[in-house]
């Protein structure tokens, strides 16, 4: 099966990696479900239902014409409308979008919510662009995307480079073109116009809740732990916030220029001011906080910790970094980003007895809360912060329990990678099978 995926999708390294990891877990399933082999259910899930690639022309502030490429991969709709974020980053290409879309199918299934899997984005780089440029880009992007999405068809949201500002411009253009105030077409909206409380915090909070559940299963808690969280975007910021609330101390975070260590614990007020308000660099944090030091470049995984939460981007934590973490006594690794640990890193965690949670389970809180936003939009309702956060915590504990139990049931106790892949797959495969050969 894997050889066929390689043949059909040449050069898409990250997509190959994501598929390989899932296929490795599924041998145990085919032994119990011959119908999935017969109907080529896995092969069908590996092939996106629809892939859209389009030109995004726009003009920058100096009047120069710019051309980017837009993508939306509608991967699987067995459980509900395609659901998944949009990523705006220069590294975006079809292979990256397919890897993210493929992961999203199983992640969304694990949430237990009625959402299929999809992903999109563009190689547009918002870094250093003015608000007006970002708006013009978003408007051009939506001028093509609008015909492919909808409340019952495909519901995009944010990811790297796409936050509340971009979702606002995208929603405005969708409304203008379609003449419909269709709140459920996008999630991650502003609170004043159909957005949901806790959506912003959800991925980071959810990853911390998941980590807490992992520790509880081993008779431990966040109390007194040292935590290192890479990144300083939406996931990292809210991961740090929840870790502190749960009794841990997040001592380091990073961006592409380097990392900061603050033994007193990262000061969230300063971090949010630097990264969210000023859209500045992480070095600015160290300039303002006396207890902090900045390391240019280097590896944040050199910082000793009990819990590591890679929350920046794919393949940011390699085999070597994993060895360093193990040597320094790290006991838990929880993926806040999508596939931040390389396969070599995951092998090293296994060998060292580090408990590892894959992103498709641990970072599912974001998309789960997107599904809660869709629920509120559909019923024209608005829930309180407390109610929404309690739901998120319950969903994350539920995902952990399912991964944990599935791993046991399929003969690999403690292996949350196998648990997540098998539990997610079974949910999707049953629906795919029920819908016939489509
Ligand atoms: N981009 C997020 C993820 O990787 C959220 C997607 C969504 O809310 O639809 O799961």
Short mmCIF file of C-alpha atoms and ligand atoms in Angstrom, two decimals:
data_model
loop_
_atom_site.label_atom_id
_atom_site.label_comp_id
_atom_site.label_asym_id
_atom_site.label_seq_id
_atom_site.Cartn_x
_atom_site.Cartn_y
_atom_site.Cartn_z
CA UNK A 1 0.00 0.00 0.00
CA UNK A 2 2.77 2.38 0.95
CA UNK A 3 4.66 1.70 -2.29
CA UNK A 4 1.53 2.66 -4.20
CA UNK A 5 1.20 5.90 -2.19
CA UNK A 6 4.83 6.73 -3.04
CA UNK A 7 4.23 6.02 -6.72
CA UNK A 8 1.06 8.11 -6.92
CA UNK A 9 2.39 11.08 -4.94
CA UNK A 10 6.01 11.61 -5.96
CA UNK A 11 8.16 14.01 -3.94
CA UNK A 12 5.59 14.68 -1.23
CA UNK A 13 7.87 13.82 1.68
CA UNK A 14 5.68 15.00 4.57
CA UNK A 15 2.63 13.28 3.11
CA UNK A 16 4.59 10.03 2.78
CA UNK A 17 5.72 10.37 6.40
CA UNK A 18 2.18 10.92 7.70
CA UNK A 19 0.77 8.00 5.70
CA UNK A 20 3.62 5.69 6.69
CA UNK A 21 3.01 6.32 10.37
CA UNK A 22 -0.68 5.49 10.09
CA UNK A 23 -0.17 2.40 7.88
CA UNK A 24 2.35 1.01 10.35
CA UNK A 25 -0.39 0.97 12.99
CA UNK A 26 -3.11 -0.61 10.85
CA UNK A 27 -1.82 -4.15 10.27
CA UNK A 28 -3.51 -5.20 13.51
CA UNK A 29 -6.83 -3.84 12.24
CA UNK A 30 -6.89 -5.73 8.95
CA UNK A 31 -6.49 -9.00 10.86
CA UNK A 32 -9.85 -8.33 12.50
CA UNK A 33 -11.64 -6.58 9.58
CA UNK A 34 -11.16 -8.44 6.30
CA UNK A 35 -13.97 -6.32 4.76
CA UNK A 36 -11.66 -3.29 4.83
CA UNK A 37 -9.01 -5.17 2.86
CA UNK A 38 -11.58 -6.43 0.35
CA UNK A 39 -13.11 -2.97 -0.22
CA UNK A 40 -9.70 -1.26 -0.26
CA UNK A 41 -10.90 1.06 2.48
CA UNK A 42 -7.40 2.15 3.51
CA UNK A 43 -6.34 2.78 -0.09
CA UNK A 44 -9.44 4.92 -0.62
CA UNK A 45 -8.78 6.93 2.55
CA UNK A 46 -5.22 7.64 1.31
CA UNK A 47 -6.59 9.26 -1.85
CA UNK A 48 -8.13 12.72 -1.32
CA UNK A 49 -11.73 13.05 -2.49
CA UNK A 50 -10.91 16.34 -4.22
CA UNK A 51 -7.82 18.57 -4.62
CA UNK A 52 -8.14 22.20 -5.64
CA UNK A 53 -5.16 24.32 -6.72
CA UNK A 54 -5.63 27.92 -7.84
CA UNK A 55 -3.85 31.15 -8.69
CA UNK A 56 -4.05 34.00 -6.18
CA UNK A 57 -3.06 37.31 -7.80
CA UNK A 58 -2.91 40.51 -5.74
CA UNK A 59 -1.17 43.86 -5.61
CA UNK A 60 1.25 44.87 -2.84
CA UNK A 61 1.44 48.36 -1.30
CA UNK A 62 3.95 49.53 -3.88
CA UNK A 63 1.59 48.56 -6.69
CA UNK A 64 3.61 45.50 -7.78
CA UNK A 65 1.62 42.47 -8.88
CA UNK A 66 2.20 39.37 -6.74
CA UNK A 67 1.18 35.82 -7.59
CA UNK A 68 0.71 33.08 -5.01
CA UNK A 69 -0.71 29.59 -5.17
CA UNK A 70 -3.80 28.56 -3.22
CA UNK A 71 -4.74 25.02 -2.14
CA UNK A 72 -7.70 23.22 -0.64
CA UNK A 73 -7.52 19.47 -0.28
CA UNK A 74 -10.92 18.00 0.56
CA UNK A 75 -9.65 14.72 1.89
CA UNK A 76 -12.49 12.77 3.46
CA UNK A 77 -16.15 13.54 4.12
CA UNK A 78 -17.29 10.24 5.67
CA UNK A 79 -18.02 11.77 9.08
CA UNK A 80 -19.14 15.26 8.10
CA UNK A 81 -18.25 18.27 5.97
CA UNK A 82 -14.52 18.65 5.28
CA UNK A 83 -13.00 20.49 8.21
CA UNK A 84 -9.52 21.85 8.76
CA UNK A 85 -7.47 24.98 8.76
CA UNK A 86 -5.78 27.20 6.19
CA UNK A 87 -2.02 27.72 6.48
CA UNK A 88 -0.32 30.81 5.00
CA UNK A 89 3.44 30.17 4.99
CA UNK A 90 6.12 30.18 2.29
CA UNK A 91 6.74 26.45 2.88
CA UNK A 92 3.19 25.51 1.83
CA UNK A 93 2.93 23.19 -1.17
CA UNK A 94 0.60 20.38 -2.17
CA UNK A 95 2.53 17.74 -0.19
CA UNK A 96 2.35 19.79 3.01
CA UNK A 97 -1.38 20.41 2.58
CA UNK A 98 -1.96 16.70 1.93
CA UNK A 99 -0.02 15.64 5.01
CA UNK A 100 -2.03 18.07 7.12
CA UNK A 101 -5.31 17.03 5.51
CA UNK A 102 -4.55 13.35 6.03
CA UNK A 103 -3.75 13.89 9.74
CA UNK A 104 -6.90 15.96 10.06
CA UNK A 105 -9.15 13.03 9.02
CA UNK A 106 -8.10 10.93 12.03
CA UNK A 107 -7.79 13.86 14.42
CA UNK A 108 -11.31 15.00 13.63
CA UNK A 109 -12.61 11.44 14.00
CA UNK A 110 -11.01 11.20 17.45
CA UNK A 111 -12.91 14.28 18.65
CA UNK A 112 -16.15 12.33 18.23
CA UNK A 113 -17.67 15.35 16.44
CA UNK A 114 -19.37 15.13 13.01
CA UNK A 115 -16.53 16.57 10.92
CA UNK A 116 -14.61 15.20 7.93
CA UNK A 117 -11.00 16.08 7.10
CA UNK A 118 -9.52 18.76 4.86
CA UNK A 119 -6.80 21.39 4.78
CA UNK A 120 -5.77 24.32 2.67
CA UNK A 121 -3.55 27.33 2.46
CA UNK A 122 -1.08 29.23 0.37
CA UNK A 123 2.63 29.90 -0.03
CA UNK A 124 1.83 33.55 0.81
CA UNK A 125 4.10 34.90 3.56
CA UNK A 126 2.22 37.30 5.85
CA UNK A 127 5.45 38.19 7.71
CA UNK A 128 6.26 41.87 7.20
CA UNK A 129 3.10 42.52 5.15
CA UNK A 130 0.80 45.43 6.01
CA UNK A 131 -2.81 44.89 7.09
CA UNK A 132 -3.93 46.24 3.71
CA UNK A 133 -1.76 43.71 1.87
CA UNK A 134 -3.03 40.83 4.00
CA UNK A 135 -6.59 41.98 3.32
CA UNK A 136 -6.10 42.14 -0.44
CA UNK A 137 -4.49 38.72 -0.43
CA UNK A 138 -7.33 37.21 1.64
CA UNK A 139 -9.94 38.76 -0.65
CA UNK A 140 -8.27 37.34 -3.75
CA UNK A 141 -7.87 33.93 -2.07
CA UNK A 142 -11.57 33.81 -1.12
CA UNK A 143 -12.66 34.96 -4.59
CA UNK A 144 -11.75 31.46 -5.77
CA UNK A 145 -12.23 29.47 -2.56
CA UNK A 146 -15.84 30.59 -1.97
CA UNK A 147 -17.23 28.28 -4.66
CA UNK A 148 -15.78 25.20 -2.96
CA UNK A 149 -16.81 25.78 0.67
CA UNK A 150 -20.01 26.04 2.70
CA UNK A 151 -21.59 25.13 6.01
CA UNK A 152 -22.53 21.65 4.71
CA UNK A 153 -19.57 21.19 2.34
CA UNK A 154 -16.24 22.37 3.67
CA UNK A 155 -15.51 24.58 6.69
CA UNK A 156 -12.00 26.13 6.82
CA UNK A 157 -10.41 27.75 9.87
CA UNK A 158 -6.99 29.05 10.88
CA UNK A 159 -3.57 27.40 11.14
CA UNK A 160 -0.04 28.86 10.94
CA UNK A 161 -0.26 32.42 9.52
CA UNK A 162 -4.06 32.51 9.67
CA UNK A 163 -5.62 33.99 12.80
CA UNK A 164 -8.59 36.19 13.69
CA UNK A 165 -7.48 39.00 11.34
CA UNK A 166 -7.28 36.73 8.28
CA UNK A 167 -10.51 34.88 9.13
CA UNK A 168 -12.20 38.29 9.33
CA UNK A 169 -11.09 39.34 5.84
CA UNK A 170 -11.94 35.89 4.43
CA UNK A 171 -15.41 35.92 6.02
CA UNK A 172 -16.09 39.46 4.79
CA UNK A 173 -15.27 38.53 1.21
CA UNK A 174 -17.33 35.29 1.37
CA UNK A 175 -20.34 37.26 2.63
CA UNK A 176 -19.88 39.90 -0.04
CA UNK A 177 -19.66 37.42 -2.93
CA UNK A 178 -22.45 35.10 -1.81
CA UNK A 179 -24.74 37.67 -0.17
CA UNK A 180 -25.23 35.20 2.67
CA UNK A 181 -24.43 35.64 6.35
CA UNK A 182 -23.42 32.02 6.64
CA UNK A 183 -21.71 31.91 10.05
CA UNK A 184 -20.98 28.18 9.82
CA UNK A 185 -18.76 28.49 6.73
CA UNK A 186 -15.63 29.39 8.70
CA UNK A 187 -14.54 28.88 12.30
CA UNK A 188 -12.21 30.93 14.43
CA UNK A 189 -14.39 33.98 13.85
CA UNK A 190 -14.30 37.10 16.04
CA UNK A 191 -16.43 36.96 19.16
CA UNK A 192 -18.65 39.81 17.99
CA UNK A 193 -19.65 38.12 14.72
CA UNK A 194 -20.31 34.44 15.29
CA UNK A 195 -17.09 33.30 16.94
CA UNK A 196 -17.03 31.04 19.97
CA UNK A 197 -15.44 31.56 23.36
CA UNK A 198 -12.41 29.33 24.01
CA UNK A 199 -11.73 28.73 20.29
CA UNK A 200 -8.62 30.91 20.46
CA UNK A 201 -7.29 29.13 23.53
CA UNK A 202 -8.49 25.67 22.54
CA UNK A 203 -5.48 24.01 20.88
CA UNK A 204 -3.00 25.00 23.61
CA UNK A 205 -5.44 24.40 26.46
CA UNK A 206 -6.46 21.10 24.92
CA UNK A 207 -2.85 19.89 24.63
CA UNK A 208 -2.30 20.73 28.31
CA UNK A 209 -5.51 18.89 29.31
CA UNK A 210 -4.31 15.92 27.26
CA UNK A 211 -0.91 15.98 28.98
CA UNK A 212 -2.65 16.10 32.35
CA UNK A 213 -4.70 13.01 31.44
CA UNK A 214 -1.51 11.16 30.39
CA UNK A 215 0.10 11.99 33.71
CA UNK A 216 -2.98 11.05 35.70
CA UNK A 217 -2.99 7.62 34.05
CA UNK A 218 0.49 7.16 35.59
CA UNK A 219 -0.37 8.59 38.99
CA UNK A 220 1.35 11.93 38.29
CA UNK A 221 0.32 15.55 37.73
CA UNK A 222 1.69 18.85 36.40
CA UNK A 223 2.47 19.94 39.96
CA UNK A 224 6.09 21.07 40.19
CA UNK A 225 7.02 20.00 36.65
CA UNK A 226 9.32 21.91 34.28
CA UNK A 227 7.83 22.27 30.85
CA UNK A 228 9.41 23.37 27.57
CA UNK A 229 7.06 24.52 24.82
CA UNK A 230 8.46 25.36 21.40
CA UNK A 231 6.86 28.07 19.30
CA UNK A 232 5.27 31.31 20.48
CA UNK A 233 2.14 31.36 18.35
CA UNK A 234 -1.43 30.65 19.33
CA UNK A 235 -0.81 27.05 20.44
CA UNK A 236 2.31 27.78 22.51
CA UNK A 237 0.90 30.90 24.22
CA UNK A 238 -2.24 29.15 25.43
CA UNK A 239 -0.38 25.93 26.18
CA UNK A 240 1.85 27.93 28.54
CA UNK A 241 -1.18 29.60 30.10
CA UNK A 242 -2.91 26.31 30.91
CA UNK A 243 0.29 24.57 32.08
CA UNK A 244 0.73 27.38 34.62
CA UNK A 245 -2.89 27.07 35.75
CA UNK A 246 -2.43 23.31 36.20
CA UNK A 247 0.64 23.74 38.42
CA UNK A 248 3.56 23.32 35.98
CA UNK A 249 6.16 25.92 35.02
CA UNK A 250 6.81 26.60 31.35
CA UNK A 251 10.43 27.78 31.30
CA UNK A 252 11.15 28.14 27.58
CA UNK A 253 9.55 29.00 24.24
CA UNK A 254 10.83 29.94 20.79
CA UNK A 255 10.37 31.31 17.31
CA UNK A 256 12.32 30.77 14.09
CA UNK A 257 15.11 33.09 15.31
CA UNK A 258 15.90 31.25 18.57
CA UNK A 259 14.56 30.53 22.04
CA UNK A 260 14.20 32.18 25.44
CA UNK A 261 14.67 30.57 28.83
CA UNK A 262 13.01 32.14 31.85
CA UNK A 263 13.55 30.12 35.02
CA UNK A 264 10.79 32.08 36.77
CA UNK A 265 8.31 30.79 34.20
CA UNK A 266 7.36 32.56 30.98
CA UNK A 267 5.53 35.83 31.71
CA UNK A 268 2.43 35.58 29.54
CA UNK A 269 1.56 39.27 29.60
CA UNK A 270 4.93 40.15 28.07
CA UNK A 271 4.86 37.23 25.62
CA UNK A 272 1.38 38.16 24.35
CA UNK A 273 2.38 41.83 24.03
CA UNK A 274 5.50 40.94 22.02
CA UNK A 275 4.06 38.23 19.77
CA UNK A 276 0.38 39.07 19.42
CA UNK A 277 0.17 42.86 19.75
CA UNK A 278 3.51 43.97 18.31
CA UNK A 279 4.00 40.90 16.05
CA UNK A 280 7.68 41.11 17.12
CA UNK A 281 10.47 38.57 17.73
CA UNK A 282 11.04 36.38 20.76
CA UNK A 283 14.36 38.19 21.52
CA UNK A 284 12.22 41.23 22.50
CA UNK A 285 10.88 39.14 25.41
CA UNK A 286 14.39 38.68 26.84
CA UNK A 287 15.06 42.42 26.43
CA UNK A 288 12.12 43.17 28.71
CA UNK A 289 12.26 40.41 31.32
CA UNK A 290 15.27 40.43 33.65
CA UNK A 291 15.12 36.72 34.49
CA UNK A 292 15.13 35.67 30.83
CA UNK A 293 17.94 34.96 28.40
CA UNK A 294 17.78 34.63 24.63
CA UNK A 295 19.68 32.00 22.66
CA UNK A 296 19.97 32.79 18.95
CA UNK A 297 19.43 29.72 16.78
CA UNK A 298 20.26 26.54 18.72
CA UNK A 299 17.85 23.86 19.87
CA UNK A 300 15.22 24.58 22.52
CA UNK A 301 15.30 20.83 23.29
CA UNK A 302 18.67 21.35 25.02
CA UNK A 303 16.72 22.94 27.89
CA UNK A 304 16.13 20.23 30.55
CA UNK A 305 12.46 19.51 31.30
CA UNK A 306 9.99 16.91 32.54
CA UNK A 307 7.46 17.62 29.82
CA UNK A 308 8.20 18.75 26.25
CA UNK A 309 5.42 20.21 24.12
CA UNK A 310 6.61 20.83 20.55
CA UNK A 311 4.10 23.42 19.32
CA UNK A 312 5.76 25.16 16.38
CA UNK A 313 5.72 23.13 13.16
CA UNK A 314 6.35 19.76 11.47
CA UNK A 315 9.64 17.90 11.96
CA UNK A 316 11.04 20.47 14.40
CA UNK A 317 12.20 17.78 16.86
CA UNK A 318 14.59 15.21 15.36
CA UNK A 319 16.22 12.02 16.63
CA UNK A 320 19.21 13.83 18.08
CA UNK A 321 17.05 16.32 19.99
CA UNK A 322 14.99 13.40 21.29
CA UNK A 323 18.16 11.75 22.67
CA UNK A 324 19.07 14.99 24.43
CA UNK A 325 15.60 15.24 25.97
CA UNK A 326 15.87 11.64 27.19
CA UNK A 327 19.34 12.19 28.67
CA UNK A 328 18.04 15.25 30.53
CA UNK A 329 15.27 13.23 32.16
CA UNK A 330 12.24 14.21 30.07
CA UNK A 331 9.31 11.85 30.75
CA UNK A 332 6.49 13.14 28.54
CA UNK A 333 6.36 14.54 25.01
CA UNK A 334 3.05 16.00 23.89
CA UNK A 335 2.68 17.30 20.33
CA UNK A 336 0.93 20.67 20.22
CA UNK A 337 1.76 21.15 16.52
CA UNK A 338 1.06 18.76 13.64
CA UNK A 339 3.77 16.07 13.36
CA UNK A 340 6.58 18.09 15.04
CA UNK A 341 8.50 14.91 16.00
CA UNK A 342 10.33 13.07 13.22
CA UNK A 343 9.96 9.25 13.00
CA UNK A 344 13.52 8.94 14.42
CA UNK A 345 12.49 11.09 17.40
CA UNK A 346 9.43 8.92 18.04
CA UNK A 347 11.64 5.79 17.94
CA UNK A 348 14.03 7.41 20.42
CA UNK A 349 11.14 8.25 22.79
CA UNK A 350 9.98 4.62 22.64
CA UNK A 351 13.47 3.33 23.37
CA UNK A 352 13.87 5.71 26.33
CA UNK A 353 10.44 4.92 27.80
CA UNK A 354 9.21 8.48 27.30
CA UNK A 355 5.42 8.66 27.04
CA UNK A 356 4.58 10.24 23.68
CA UNK A 357 1.30 11.77 22.50
CA UNK A 358 0.89 12.34 18.75
CA UNK A 359 -0.58 15.64 17.55
CA UNK A 360 -3.63 14.05 16.00
CA UNK A 361 -4.74 13.22 19.54
CA UNK A 362 -3.09 15.89 21.70
CA UNK A 363 -3.80 18.94 19.53
CA UNK A 364 -7.36 17.99 18.58
CA UNK A 365 -8.76 20.56 21.01
CA UNK A 366 -8.63 23.33 18.40
CA UNK A 367 -10.70 21.59 15.80
CA UNK A 368 -13.01 20.10 18.46
CA UNK A 369 -13.80 23.63 19.63
CA UNK A 370 -14.32 24.62 16.00
CA UNK A 371 -17.01 21.94 15.92
CA UNK A 372 -18.50 23.52 19.07
CA UNK A 373 -18.45 26.87 17.24
CA UNK A 374 -20.36 25.24 14.36
CA UNK A 375 -22.90 23.87 16.87
CA UNK A 376 -23.43 27.33 18.35
CA UNK A 377 -23.75 28.87 14.88
CA UNK A 378 -26.29 26.25 13.79
CA UNK A 379 -28.46 26.85 16.85
CA UNK A 380 -27.80 30.63 16.92
CA UNK A 381 -26.64 30.17 20.47
CA UNK A 382 -23.70 31.43 22.54
CA UNK A 383 -22.14 29.47 25.33
CA UNK A 384 -20.18 30.81 28.30
CA UNK A 385 -16.41 30.46 28.64
CA UNK A 386 -16.81 28.06 31.57
CA UNK A 387 -19.26 25.81 29.74
CA UNK A 388 -17.09 25.70 26.60
CA UNK A 389 -13.89 25.04 28.51
CA UNK A 390 -15.53 22.24 30.48
CA UNK A 391 -16.64 20.67 27.18
CA UNK A 392 -13.11 20.96 25.79
CA UNK A 393 -11.60 19.34 28.89
CA UNK A 394 -14.11 16.50 28.67
CA UNK A 395 -13.38 15.95 24.96
CA UNK A 396 -9.60 15.84 25.57
CA UNK A 397 -9.95 13.39 28.44
CA UNK A 398 -12.23 11.30 26.22
CA UNK A 399 -9.65 11.24 23.40
CA UNK A 400 -6.94 10.19 25.81
CA UNK A 401 -9.09 7.41 27.23
CA UNK A 402 -9.93 6.10 23.75
CA UNK A 403 -6.31 6.11 22.59
CA UNK A 404 -5.19 4.47 25.83
CA UNK A 405 -7.87 1.76 25.73
CA UNK A 406 -7.47 1.08 22.00
CA UNK A 407 -3.72 0.62 22.42
CA UNK A 408 -4.42 -1.95 25.12
CA UNK A 409 -7.13 -3.71 23.12
CA UNK A 410 -4.81 -4.04 20.12
CA UNK A 411 -1.89 -5.43 22.12
CA UNK A 412 0.34 -2.34 22.53
CA UNK A 413 -0.42 -0.91 25.98
CA UNK A 414 0.87 2.63 26.46
CA UNK A 415 1.43 3.22 22.72
CA UNK A 416 -0.68 6.31 22.10
CA UNK A 417 0.47 6.51 18.46
CA UNK A 418 -1.07 3.13 17.72
CA UNK A 419 -4.09 3.93 19.87
CA UNK A 420 -4.78 7.22 18.06
CA UNK A 421 -4.27 5.78 14.59
CA UNK A 422 -6.40 2.69 15.17
CA UNK A 423 -9.22 4.46 17.05
CA UNK A 424 -9.36 7.28 14.47
CA UNK A 425 -9.20 4.88 11.56
CA UNK A 426 -11.96 2.58 12.87
CA UNK A 427 -14.34 5.52 13.24
CA UNK A 428 -13.71 6.73 9.68
CA UNK A 429 -13.53 3.27 8.08
CA UNK A 430 -16.91 2.22 9.43
CA UNK A 431 -18.57 5.26 7.84
CA UNK A 432 -16.62 4.90 4.58
CA UNK A 433 -17.70 1.26 4.41
CA UNK A 434 -21.35 2.08 5.14
CA UNK A 435 -21.47 4.65 2.33
CA UNK A 436 -20.56 2.08 -0.32
CA UNK A 437 -17.98 2.29 -3.07
CA UNK A 438 -17.63 6.03 -3.57
N1 LIG B 1 -5.56 24.11 12.15
C1 LIG B 1 -6.09 23.45 13.30
C2 LIG B 1 -5.67 22.00 13.29
O1 LIG B 1 -4.58 21.68 12.85
C3 LIG B 1 -7.58 23.69 13.49
C4 LIG B 1 -8.47 23.35 12.34
C5 LIG B 1 -9.94 23.77 12.53
O2 LIG B 1 -10.28 24.34 13.55
O3 LIG B 1 -10.71 23.48 11.61
O4 LIG B 1 -6.35 21.12 13.75
#
